[in-house]
Coordinates of C-alpha atoms in Angstrom, one line a residue:
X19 CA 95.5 1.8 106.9
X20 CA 93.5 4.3 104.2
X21 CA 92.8 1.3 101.8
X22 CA 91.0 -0.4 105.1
X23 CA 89.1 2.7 105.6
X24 CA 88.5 3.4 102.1
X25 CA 87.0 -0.5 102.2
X26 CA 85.2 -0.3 105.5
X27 CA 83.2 3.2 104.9
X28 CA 80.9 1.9 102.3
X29 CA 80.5 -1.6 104.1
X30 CA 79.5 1.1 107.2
X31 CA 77.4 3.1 105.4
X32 CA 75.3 0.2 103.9
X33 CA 75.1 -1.4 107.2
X34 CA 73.8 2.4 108.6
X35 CA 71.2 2.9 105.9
X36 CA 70.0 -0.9 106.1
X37 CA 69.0 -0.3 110.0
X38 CA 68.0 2.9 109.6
X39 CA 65.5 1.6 106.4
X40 CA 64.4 -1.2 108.5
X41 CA 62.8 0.9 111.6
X42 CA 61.2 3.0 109.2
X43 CA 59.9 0.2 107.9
X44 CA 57.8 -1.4 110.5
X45 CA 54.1 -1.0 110.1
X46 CA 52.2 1.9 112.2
X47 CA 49.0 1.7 113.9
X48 CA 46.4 3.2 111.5
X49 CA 44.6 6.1 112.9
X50 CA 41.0 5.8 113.2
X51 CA 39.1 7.3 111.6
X52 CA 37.4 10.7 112.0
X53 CA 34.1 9.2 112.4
X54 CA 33.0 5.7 112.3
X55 CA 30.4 3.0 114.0
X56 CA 31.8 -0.4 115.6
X57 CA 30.3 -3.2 116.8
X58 CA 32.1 -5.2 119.5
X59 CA 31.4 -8.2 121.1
X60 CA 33.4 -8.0 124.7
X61 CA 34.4 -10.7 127.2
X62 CA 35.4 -9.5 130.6
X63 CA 38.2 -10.4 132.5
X64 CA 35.1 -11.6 135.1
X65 CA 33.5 -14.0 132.4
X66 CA 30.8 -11.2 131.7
X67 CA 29.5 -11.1 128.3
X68 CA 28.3 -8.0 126.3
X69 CA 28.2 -6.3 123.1
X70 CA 28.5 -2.5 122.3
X71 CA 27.8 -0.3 119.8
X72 CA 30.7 2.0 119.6
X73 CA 29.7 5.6 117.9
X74 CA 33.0 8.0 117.3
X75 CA 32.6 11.4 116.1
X76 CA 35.9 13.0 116.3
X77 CA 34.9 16.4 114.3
X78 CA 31.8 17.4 116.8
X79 CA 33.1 16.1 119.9
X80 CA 31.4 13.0 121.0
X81 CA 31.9 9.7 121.4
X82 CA 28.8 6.8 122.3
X83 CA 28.5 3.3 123.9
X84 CA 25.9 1.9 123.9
X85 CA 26.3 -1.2 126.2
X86 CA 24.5 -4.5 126.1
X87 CA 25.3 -6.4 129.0
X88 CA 23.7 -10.0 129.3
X89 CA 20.4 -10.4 130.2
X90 CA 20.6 -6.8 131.7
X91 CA 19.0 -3.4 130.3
X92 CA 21.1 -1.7 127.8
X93 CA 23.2 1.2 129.3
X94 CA 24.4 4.4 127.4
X95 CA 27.8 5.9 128.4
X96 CA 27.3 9.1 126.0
X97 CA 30.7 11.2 126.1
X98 CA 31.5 15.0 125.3
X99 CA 34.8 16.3 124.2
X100 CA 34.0 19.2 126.7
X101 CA 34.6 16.5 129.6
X102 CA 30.6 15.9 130.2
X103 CA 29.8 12.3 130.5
X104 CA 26.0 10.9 131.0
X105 CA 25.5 7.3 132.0
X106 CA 21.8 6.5 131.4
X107 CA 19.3 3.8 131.5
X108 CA 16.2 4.6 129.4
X109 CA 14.2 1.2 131.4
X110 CA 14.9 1.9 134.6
X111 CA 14.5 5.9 133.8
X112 CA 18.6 6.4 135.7
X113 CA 21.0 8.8 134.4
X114 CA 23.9 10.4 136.6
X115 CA 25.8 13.4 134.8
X116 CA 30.0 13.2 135.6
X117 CA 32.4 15.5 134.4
X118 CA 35.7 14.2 133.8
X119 CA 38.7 16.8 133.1
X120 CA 39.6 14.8 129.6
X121 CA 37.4 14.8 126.5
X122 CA 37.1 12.1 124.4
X123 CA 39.7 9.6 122.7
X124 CA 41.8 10.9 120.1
X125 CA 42.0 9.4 116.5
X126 CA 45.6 9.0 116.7
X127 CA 45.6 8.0 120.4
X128 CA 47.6 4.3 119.4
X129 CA 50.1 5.7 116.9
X130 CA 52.5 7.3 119.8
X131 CA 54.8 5.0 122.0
X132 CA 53.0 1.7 120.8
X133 CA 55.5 -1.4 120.1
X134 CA 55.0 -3.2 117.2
X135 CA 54.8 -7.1 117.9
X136 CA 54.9 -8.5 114.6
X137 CA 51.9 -10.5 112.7
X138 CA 49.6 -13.0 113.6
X139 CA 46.6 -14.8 112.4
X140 CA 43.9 -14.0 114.6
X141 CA 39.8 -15.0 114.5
X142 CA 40.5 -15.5 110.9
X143 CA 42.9 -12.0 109.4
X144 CA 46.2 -12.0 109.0
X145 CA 47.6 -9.0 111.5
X146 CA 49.7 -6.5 112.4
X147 CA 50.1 -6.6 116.2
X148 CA 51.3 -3.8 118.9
X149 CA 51.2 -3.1 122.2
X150 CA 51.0 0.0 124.3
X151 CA 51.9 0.8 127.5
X152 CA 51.8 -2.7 128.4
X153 CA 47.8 -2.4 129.1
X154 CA 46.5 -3.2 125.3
X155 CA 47.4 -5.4 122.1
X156 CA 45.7 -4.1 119.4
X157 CA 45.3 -6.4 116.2
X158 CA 44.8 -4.7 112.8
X159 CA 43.8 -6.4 109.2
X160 CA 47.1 -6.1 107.3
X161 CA 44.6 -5.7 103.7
X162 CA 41.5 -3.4 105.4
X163 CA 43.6 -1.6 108.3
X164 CA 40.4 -2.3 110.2
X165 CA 41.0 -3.1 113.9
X166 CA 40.0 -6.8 114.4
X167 CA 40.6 -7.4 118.4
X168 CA 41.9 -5.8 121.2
X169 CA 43.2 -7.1 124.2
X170 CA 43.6 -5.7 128.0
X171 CA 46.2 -6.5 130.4
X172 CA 43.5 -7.7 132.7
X173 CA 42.3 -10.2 130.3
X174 CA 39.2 -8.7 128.5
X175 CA 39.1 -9.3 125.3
X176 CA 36.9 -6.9 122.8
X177 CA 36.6 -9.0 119.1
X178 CA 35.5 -6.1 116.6
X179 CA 32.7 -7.4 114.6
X180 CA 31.7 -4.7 112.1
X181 CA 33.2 -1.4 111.3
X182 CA 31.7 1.2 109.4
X183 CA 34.1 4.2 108.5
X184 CA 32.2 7.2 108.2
X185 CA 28.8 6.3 109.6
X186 CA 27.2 9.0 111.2
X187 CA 24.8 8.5 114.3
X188 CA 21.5 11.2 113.8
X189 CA 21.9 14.0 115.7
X190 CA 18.6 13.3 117.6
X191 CA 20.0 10.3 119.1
X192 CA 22.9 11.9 120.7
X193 CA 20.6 13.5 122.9
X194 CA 20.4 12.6 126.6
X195 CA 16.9 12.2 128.1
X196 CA 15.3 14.9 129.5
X197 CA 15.8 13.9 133.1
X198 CA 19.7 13.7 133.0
X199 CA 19.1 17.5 133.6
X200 CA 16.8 17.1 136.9
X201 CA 18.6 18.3 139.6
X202 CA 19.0 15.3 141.4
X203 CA 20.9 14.1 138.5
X204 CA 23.2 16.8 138.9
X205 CA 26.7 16.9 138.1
X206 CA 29.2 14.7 140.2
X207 CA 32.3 15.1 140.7
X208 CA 33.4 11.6 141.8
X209 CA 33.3 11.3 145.2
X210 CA 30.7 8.2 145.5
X211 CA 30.0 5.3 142.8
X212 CA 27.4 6.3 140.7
X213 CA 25.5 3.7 140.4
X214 CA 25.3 2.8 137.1
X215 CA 25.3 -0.9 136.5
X216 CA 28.0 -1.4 133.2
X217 CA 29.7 -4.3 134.7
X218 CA 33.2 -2.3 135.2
X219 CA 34.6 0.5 133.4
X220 CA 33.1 0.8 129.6
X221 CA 35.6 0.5 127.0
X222 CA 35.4 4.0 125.8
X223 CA 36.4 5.3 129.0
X224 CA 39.6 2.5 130.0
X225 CA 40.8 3.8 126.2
X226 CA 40.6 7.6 127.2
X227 CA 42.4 6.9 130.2
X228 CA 44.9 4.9 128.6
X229 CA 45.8 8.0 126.0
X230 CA 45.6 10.0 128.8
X231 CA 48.4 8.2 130.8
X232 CA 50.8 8.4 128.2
X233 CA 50.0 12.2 127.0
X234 CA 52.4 15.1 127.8
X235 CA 50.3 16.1 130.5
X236 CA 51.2 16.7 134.6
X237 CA 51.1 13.6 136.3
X238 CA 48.7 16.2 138.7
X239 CA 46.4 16.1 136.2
X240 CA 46.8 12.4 135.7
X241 CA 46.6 11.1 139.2
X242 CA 43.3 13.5 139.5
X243 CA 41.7 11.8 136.6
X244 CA 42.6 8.2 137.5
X245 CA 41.2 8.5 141.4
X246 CA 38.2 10.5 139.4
X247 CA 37.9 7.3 137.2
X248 CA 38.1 4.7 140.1
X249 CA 35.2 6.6 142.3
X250 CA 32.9 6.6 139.8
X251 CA 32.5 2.7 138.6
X252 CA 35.1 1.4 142.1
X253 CA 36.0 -1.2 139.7
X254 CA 38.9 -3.1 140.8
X255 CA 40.6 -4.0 137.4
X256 CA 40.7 -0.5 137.1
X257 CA 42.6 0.8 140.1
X258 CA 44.9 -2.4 139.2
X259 CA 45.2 -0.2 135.6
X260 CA 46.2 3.1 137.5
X261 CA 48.4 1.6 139.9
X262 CA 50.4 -0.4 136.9
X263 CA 50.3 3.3 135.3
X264 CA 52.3 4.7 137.8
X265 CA 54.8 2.3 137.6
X266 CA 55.5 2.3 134.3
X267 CA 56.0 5.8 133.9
X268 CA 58.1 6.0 137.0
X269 CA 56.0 8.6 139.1
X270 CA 56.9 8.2 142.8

C-alpha cells in the first residue's frame, strides 16, 4: 500500500499542475485601449446598414458615435462618464439631452466572466473567440490583439474596419451644439422615446448595458437602467436583451 502511494502522488501531482497550467493558459480578451478611434461597418439584425465612427476616451470621460445610417443624416450619440448623453442631428438642427445613471464603457469591460470559444478564421484573421453573457462573440487578431468583429445575440453583426490605438478626437469636436442646451431640449429622464432616428440602440450604448448587467451592482440599479434604456429608443431587440438579462443572472 505505501509503494502505491509513493507511485500514485507524483502521477497526481503532474496530472494537478497539467490542469491547473492549462486554464491559465487560455487566451484573455485584450483590454482596449485607453483611447482609440474605430471604424465599424454594422449590419442590423433588421437588414439595416450603417457605419460608425467609434471615438473612446477612457482618461477624460467620454465616449462618441458618430452614426451613418443609409441614406439617412448622420446622428451623434456623444457620451459622458458623468451619465450625460446627447443624441443630435446637426441637419435637421435635433438634439435631446438623457441622463443615464451609468457612464461610459470600461476598458476592461470583456475581460470578466467572458468564455473563451477557441480560434477561428474570420473575414480574413486568424482569432481568438469568446463569448459573454450569452449576448456577444467578440473576435480578436491573435498577431495585432485588435478586435476584428463582434457579434449580438440578436444577429447584428459590427465588422471592425480600422482601429487606431491612441487617436485622439480635438477637443472642439466633442462639443455638443449650442442648442442641446435650449430648454426644450432639456434633460429627460426616459419616460417617452426621444426621438432620435439611430435605427435601434447605438452600439456604444447596448455595450454599456451589457458591462452593466454583469457588474457587482444591485439588480435595483440594473432593472432602473434597462427600463431607462428601453424608453428612450423602444427598440424591441433591446427589451428582448434585458429580459434574456434577467434570466441569466437568475433575478426573479
Amino acid at each position: 500500500m505505501g509503494l502505491l502511494l509513493l507511485l500514485l502522488v507524483p502521477i497526481l501531482f503532474t496530472v494537478g499542475v497539467a490542469a491547473e497550467v492549462g486554464l491559465s493558459a487560455l487566451p484573455s480578451p485584450t483590454s482596449w485601449p485607453l483611447q482609440f478611434h474605430a471604424l465599424l461597418f454594422i449590419n442590423s439584425s433588421a437588414g439595416n446598414l450603417q457605419s460608425t465612427d467609434l471615438w473612446y476616451d477612457w482618461p477624460n470621460g467620454r465616449n462618441f458615435n458618430i452614426i451613418h445610417n443609409q441614406l439617412k443624416n448622420i446622428v451623434h450619440d456623444l457620451e459622458w462618464t458623468n451619465g450625460t448623453s446627447f443624441y443630435y442631428d446637426l441637419d435637421a438642427l435635433t438634439c435631446k439631452t438623457i441622463l443615464f445613471e451609468v457612464g461610459i464603457l470600461r476598458p476592461d469591460w470583456l475581460v470578466d466572466n467572458s468564455t473563451y470559444l477557441g480560434q477561428q478564421t474570420i473575414d480574413g484573421f486568424t482569432c481568438n473567440v469568446w463569448s459573454k453573457a450569452d449576448f456577444i462573440v467578440y473576435y480578436e487578431d491573435v498577431d495585432s490583439n485588435r478586435p476584428v468583429r463582434w457579434v449580438f445575440s440578436s444577429g447584428m453583426v459590427a465588422h471592425v474596419m480600422t482601429f487606431e490605438e491612441g487617436a485622439v478626437l480635438e477637443d472642439s469636436n466633442w462639443q455638443a451644439p449650442a442648442y442641446c442646451f435650449d430648454e426644450q431640449n432639456s434633460m429627460a429622464s426616459g419616460e417617452q422615446r426621444m426621438g432620435v432616428d439611430t435605427e435601434s440602440v447605438p452600439l456604444g450604448r447596448l455595450l454599456t448595458s451589457l458591462d452593466v448587467l454583469v457588474r457587482n451592482l444591485p439588480w435595483s440599479l440594473k432593472q432602473e437602467y434597462l427600463v431607462h434604456t428601453y424608453l428612450v429608443y423602444q427598440d424591441d431587440m433591446f427589451i428582448a436583451f434585458a429580459m434574456k438579462s434577467a434570466q441569466l443572472l437568475h433575478v426573479q
